[in-house]
mmCIF file of N, CA and C in Angstrom:
data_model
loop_
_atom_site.group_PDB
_atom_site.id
_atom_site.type_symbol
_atom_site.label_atom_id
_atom_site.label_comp_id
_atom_site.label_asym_id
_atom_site.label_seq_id
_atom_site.Cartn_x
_atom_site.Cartn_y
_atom_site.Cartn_z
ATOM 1 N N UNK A 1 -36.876 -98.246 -97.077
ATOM 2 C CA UNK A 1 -37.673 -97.121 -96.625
ATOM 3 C C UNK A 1 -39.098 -97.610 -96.391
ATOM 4 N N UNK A 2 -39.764 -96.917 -95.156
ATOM 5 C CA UNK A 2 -41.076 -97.875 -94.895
ATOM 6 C C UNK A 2 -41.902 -96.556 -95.379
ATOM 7 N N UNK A 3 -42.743 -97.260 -95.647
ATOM 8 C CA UNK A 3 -44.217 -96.007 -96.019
ATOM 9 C C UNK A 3 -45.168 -96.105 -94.976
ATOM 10 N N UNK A 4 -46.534 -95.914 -95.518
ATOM 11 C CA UNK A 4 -47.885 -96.175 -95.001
ATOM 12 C C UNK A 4 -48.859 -95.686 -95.623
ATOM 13 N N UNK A 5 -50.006 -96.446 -95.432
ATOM 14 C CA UNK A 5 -51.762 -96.281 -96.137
ATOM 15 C C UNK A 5 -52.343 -95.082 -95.601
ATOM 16 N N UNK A 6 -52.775 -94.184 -95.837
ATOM 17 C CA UNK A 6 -53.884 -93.512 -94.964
ATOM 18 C C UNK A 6 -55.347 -93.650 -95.453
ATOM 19 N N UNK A 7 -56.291 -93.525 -94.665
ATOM 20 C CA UNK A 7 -57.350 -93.638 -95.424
ATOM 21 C C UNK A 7 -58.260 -92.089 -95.126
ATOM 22 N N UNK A 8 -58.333 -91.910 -96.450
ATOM 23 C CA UNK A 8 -59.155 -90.548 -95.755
ATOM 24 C C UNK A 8 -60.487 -90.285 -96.565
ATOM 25 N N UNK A 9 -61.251 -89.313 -96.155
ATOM 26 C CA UNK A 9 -62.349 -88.840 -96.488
ATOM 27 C C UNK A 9 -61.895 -88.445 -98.018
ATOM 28 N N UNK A 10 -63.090 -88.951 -98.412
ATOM 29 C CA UNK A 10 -63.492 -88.418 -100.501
ATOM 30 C C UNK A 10 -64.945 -87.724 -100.081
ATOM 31 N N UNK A 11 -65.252 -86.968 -101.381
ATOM 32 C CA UNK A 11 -66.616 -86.058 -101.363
ATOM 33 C C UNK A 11 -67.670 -87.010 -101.190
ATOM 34 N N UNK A 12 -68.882 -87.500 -100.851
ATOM 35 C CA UNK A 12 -70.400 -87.487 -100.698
ATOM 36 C C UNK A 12 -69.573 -88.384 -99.698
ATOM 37 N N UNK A 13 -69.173 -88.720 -98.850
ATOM 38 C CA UNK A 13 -69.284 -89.585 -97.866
ATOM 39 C C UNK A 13 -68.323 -90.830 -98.024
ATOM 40 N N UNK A 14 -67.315 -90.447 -99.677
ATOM 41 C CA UNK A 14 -66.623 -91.873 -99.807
ATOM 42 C C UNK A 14 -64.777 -91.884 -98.832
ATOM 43 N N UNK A 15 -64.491 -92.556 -99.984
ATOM 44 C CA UNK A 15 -63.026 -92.994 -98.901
ATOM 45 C C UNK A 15 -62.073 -92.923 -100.063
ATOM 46 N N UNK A 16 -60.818 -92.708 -99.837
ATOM 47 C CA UNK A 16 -59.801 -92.772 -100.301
ATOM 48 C C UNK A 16 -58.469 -93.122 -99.782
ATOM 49 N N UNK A 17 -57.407 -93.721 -100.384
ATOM 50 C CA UNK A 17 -56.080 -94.587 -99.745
ATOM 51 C C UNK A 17 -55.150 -93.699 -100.243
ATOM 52 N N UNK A 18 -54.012 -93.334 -99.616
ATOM 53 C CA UNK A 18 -53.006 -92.519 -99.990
ATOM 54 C C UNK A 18 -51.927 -93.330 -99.593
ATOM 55 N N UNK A 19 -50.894 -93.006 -100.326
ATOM 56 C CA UNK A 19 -49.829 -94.260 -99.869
ATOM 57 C C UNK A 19 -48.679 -93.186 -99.918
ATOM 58 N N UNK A 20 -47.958 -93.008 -98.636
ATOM 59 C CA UNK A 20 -47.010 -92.052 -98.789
ATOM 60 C C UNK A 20 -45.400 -92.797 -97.786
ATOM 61 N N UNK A 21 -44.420 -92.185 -98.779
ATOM 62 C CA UNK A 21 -43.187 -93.089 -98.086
ATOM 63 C C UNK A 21 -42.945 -92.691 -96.917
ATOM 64 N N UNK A 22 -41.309 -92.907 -96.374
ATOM 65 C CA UNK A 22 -40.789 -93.013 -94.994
ATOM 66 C C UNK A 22 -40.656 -91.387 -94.381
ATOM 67 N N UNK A 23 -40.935 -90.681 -95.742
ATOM 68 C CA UNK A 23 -40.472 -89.178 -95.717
ATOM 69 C C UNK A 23 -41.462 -88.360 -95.531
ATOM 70 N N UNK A 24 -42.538 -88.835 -95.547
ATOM 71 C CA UNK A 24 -44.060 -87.954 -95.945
ATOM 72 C C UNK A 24 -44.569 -87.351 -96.926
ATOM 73 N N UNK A 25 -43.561 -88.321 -98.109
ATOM 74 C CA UNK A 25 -44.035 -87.447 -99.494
ATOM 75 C C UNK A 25 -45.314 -88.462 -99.870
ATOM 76 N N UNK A 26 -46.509 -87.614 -100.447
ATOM 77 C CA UNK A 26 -47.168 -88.616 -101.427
ATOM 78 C C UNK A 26 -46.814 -88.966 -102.643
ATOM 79 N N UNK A 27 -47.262 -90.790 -102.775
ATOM 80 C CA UNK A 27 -46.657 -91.817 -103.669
ATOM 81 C C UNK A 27 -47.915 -91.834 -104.583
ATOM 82 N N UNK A 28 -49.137 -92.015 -104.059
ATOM 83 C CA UNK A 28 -50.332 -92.393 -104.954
ATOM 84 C C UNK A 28 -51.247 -92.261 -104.328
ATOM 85 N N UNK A 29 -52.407 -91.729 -104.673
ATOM 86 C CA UNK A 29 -53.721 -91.860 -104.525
ATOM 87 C C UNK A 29 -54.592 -92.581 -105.206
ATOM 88 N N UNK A 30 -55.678 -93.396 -104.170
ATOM 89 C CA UNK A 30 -56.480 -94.358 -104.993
ATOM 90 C C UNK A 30 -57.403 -94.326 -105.465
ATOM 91 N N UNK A 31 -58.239 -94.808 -105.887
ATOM 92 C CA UNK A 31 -59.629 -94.670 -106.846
ATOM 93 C C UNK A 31 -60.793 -94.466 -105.740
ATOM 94 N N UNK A 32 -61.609 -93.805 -105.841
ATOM 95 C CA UNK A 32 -62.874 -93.686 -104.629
ATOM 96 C C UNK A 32 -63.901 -95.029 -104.260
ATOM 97 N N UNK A 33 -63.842 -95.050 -103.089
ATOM 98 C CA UNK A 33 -64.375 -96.315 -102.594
ATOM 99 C C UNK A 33 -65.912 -95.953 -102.121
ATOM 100 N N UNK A 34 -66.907 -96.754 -102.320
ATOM 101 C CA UNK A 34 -67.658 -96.490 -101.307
ATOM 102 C C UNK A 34 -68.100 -96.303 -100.480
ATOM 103 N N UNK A 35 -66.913 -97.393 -99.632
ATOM 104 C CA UNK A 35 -67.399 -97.794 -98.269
ATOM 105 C C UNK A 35 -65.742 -98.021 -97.589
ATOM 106 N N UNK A 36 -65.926 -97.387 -96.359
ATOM 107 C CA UNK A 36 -64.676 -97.816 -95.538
ATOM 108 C C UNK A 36 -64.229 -99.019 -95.644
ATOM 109 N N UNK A 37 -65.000 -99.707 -95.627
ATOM 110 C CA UNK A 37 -64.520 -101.783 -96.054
ATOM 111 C C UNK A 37 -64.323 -102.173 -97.074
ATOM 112 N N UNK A 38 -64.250 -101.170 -98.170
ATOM 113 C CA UNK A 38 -64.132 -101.530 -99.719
ATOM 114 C C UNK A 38 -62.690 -100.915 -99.585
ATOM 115 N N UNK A 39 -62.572 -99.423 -98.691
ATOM 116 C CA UNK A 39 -60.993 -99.268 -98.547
ATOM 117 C C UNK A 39 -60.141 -99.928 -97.937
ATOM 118 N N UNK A 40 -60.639 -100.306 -96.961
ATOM 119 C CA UNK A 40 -59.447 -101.188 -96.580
ATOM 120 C C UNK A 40 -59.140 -102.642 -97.110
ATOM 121 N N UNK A 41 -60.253 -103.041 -97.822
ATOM 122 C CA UNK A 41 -59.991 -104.442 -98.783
ATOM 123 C C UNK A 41 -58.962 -104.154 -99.856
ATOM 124 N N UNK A 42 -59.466 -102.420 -100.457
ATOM 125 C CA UNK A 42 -58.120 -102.145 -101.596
ATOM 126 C C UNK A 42 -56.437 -102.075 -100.801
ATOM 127 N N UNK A 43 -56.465 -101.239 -99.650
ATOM 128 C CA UNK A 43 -54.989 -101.664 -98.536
ATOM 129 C C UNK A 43 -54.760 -103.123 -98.951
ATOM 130 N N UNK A 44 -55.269 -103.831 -98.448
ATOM 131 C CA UNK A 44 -54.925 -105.642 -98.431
ATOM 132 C C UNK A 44 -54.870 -105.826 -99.464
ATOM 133 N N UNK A 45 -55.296 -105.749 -100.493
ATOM 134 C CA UNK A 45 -55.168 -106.271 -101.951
ATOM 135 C C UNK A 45 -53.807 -105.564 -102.267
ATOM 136 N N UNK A 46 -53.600 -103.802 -102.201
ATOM 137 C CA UNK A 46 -52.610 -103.755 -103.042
ATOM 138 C C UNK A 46 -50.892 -104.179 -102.011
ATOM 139 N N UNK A 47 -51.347 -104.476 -100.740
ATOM 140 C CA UNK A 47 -50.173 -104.861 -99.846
ATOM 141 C C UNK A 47 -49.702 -106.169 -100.440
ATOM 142 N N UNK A 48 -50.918 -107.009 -100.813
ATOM 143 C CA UNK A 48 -50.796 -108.362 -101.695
ATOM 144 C C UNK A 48 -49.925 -108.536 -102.410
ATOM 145 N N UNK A 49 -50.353 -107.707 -103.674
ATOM 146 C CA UNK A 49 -49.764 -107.568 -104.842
ATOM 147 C C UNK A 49 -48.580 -107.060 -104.970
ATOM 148 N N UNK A 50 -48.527 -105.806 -104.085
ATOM 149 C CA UNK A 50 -46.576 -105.496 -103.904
ATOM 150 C C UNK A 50 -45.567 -106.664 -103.567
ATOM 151 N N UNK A 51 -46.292 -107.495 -102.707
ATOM 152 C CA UNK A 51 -45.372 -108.612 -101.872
ATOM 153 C C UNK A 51 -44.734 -109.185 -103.289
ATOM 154 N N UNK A 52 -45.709 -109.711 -104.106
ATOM 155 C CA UNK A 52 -45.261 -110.664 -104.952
ATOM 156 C C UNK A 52 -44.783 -110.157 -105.992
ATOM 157 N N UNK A 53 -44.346 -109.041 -106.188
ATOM 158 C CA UNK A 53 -43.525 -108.120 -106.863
ATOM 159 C C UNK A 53 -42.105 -108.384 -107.133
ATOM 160 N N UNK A 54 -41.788 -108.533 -108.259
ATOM 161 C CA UNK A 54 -39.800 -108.448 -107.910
ATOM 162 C C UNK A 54 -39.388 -107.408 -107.693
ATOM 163 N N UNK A 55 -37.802 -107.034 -106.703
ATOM 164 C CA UNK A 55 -37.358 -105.707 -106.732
ATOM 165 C C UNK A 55 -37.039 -105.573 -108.160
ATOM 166 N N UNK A 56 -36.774 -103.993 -108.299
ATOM 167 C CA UNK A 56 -36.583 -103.278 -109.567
ATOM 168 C C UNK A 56 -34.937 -103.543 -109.218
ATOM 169 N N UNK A 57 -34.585 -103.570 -110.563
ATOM 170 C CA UNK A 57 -33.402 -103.921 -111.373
ATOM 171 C C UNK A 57 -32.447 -102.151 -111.268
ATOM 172 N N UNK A 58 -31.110 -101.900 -110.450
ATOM 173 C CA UNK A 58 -31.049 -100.356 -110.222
ATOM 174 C C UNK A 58 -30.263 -100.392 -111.257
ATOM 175 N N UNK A 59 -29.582 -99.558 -112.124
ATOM 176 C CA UNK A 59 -28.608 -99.558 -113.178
ATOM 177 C C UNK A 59 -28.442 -97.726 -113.276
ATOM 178 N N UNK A 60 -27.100 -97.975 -113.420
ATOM 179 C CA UNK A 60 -26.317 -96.640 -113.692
ATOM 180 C C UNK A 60 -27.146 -95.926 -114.374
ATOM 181 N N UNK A 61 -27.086 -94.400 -114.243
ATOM 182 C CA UNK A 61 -27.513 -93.449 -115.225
ATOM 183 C C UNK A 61 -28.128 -92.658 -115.144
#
């Protein structure tokens, strides 16, 4: 299932990342950024960090 980042407006002028799946549900919201370039550095960082992720282990139940 594919997702995507959005980046949207936070209060005084900041930014925020929403990460929502293939369905349009929201997954997470991120911490307030200052600056549009501080959000999209957090996109790249946490695209990073998923990569090198193992899949989850599925088990009955």
């Amino acid at each position: 299932m594919s997702g995507y980042f959005e980046l949207v407006m936070a209060p005084e002028g900041r930014y925020r990342v929403r990460l929502t799946d293939g369905r349009g549900e929201l997954l997470a919201v991120s911490v307030t950024f200052e600056t549009k370039a501080a959000a999209v550095a957090g996109i790249a960082a946490a695209r990073e960090i998923a990569a090198g992720l193992p899949a989850p282990a599925v088990t009955g139940g």
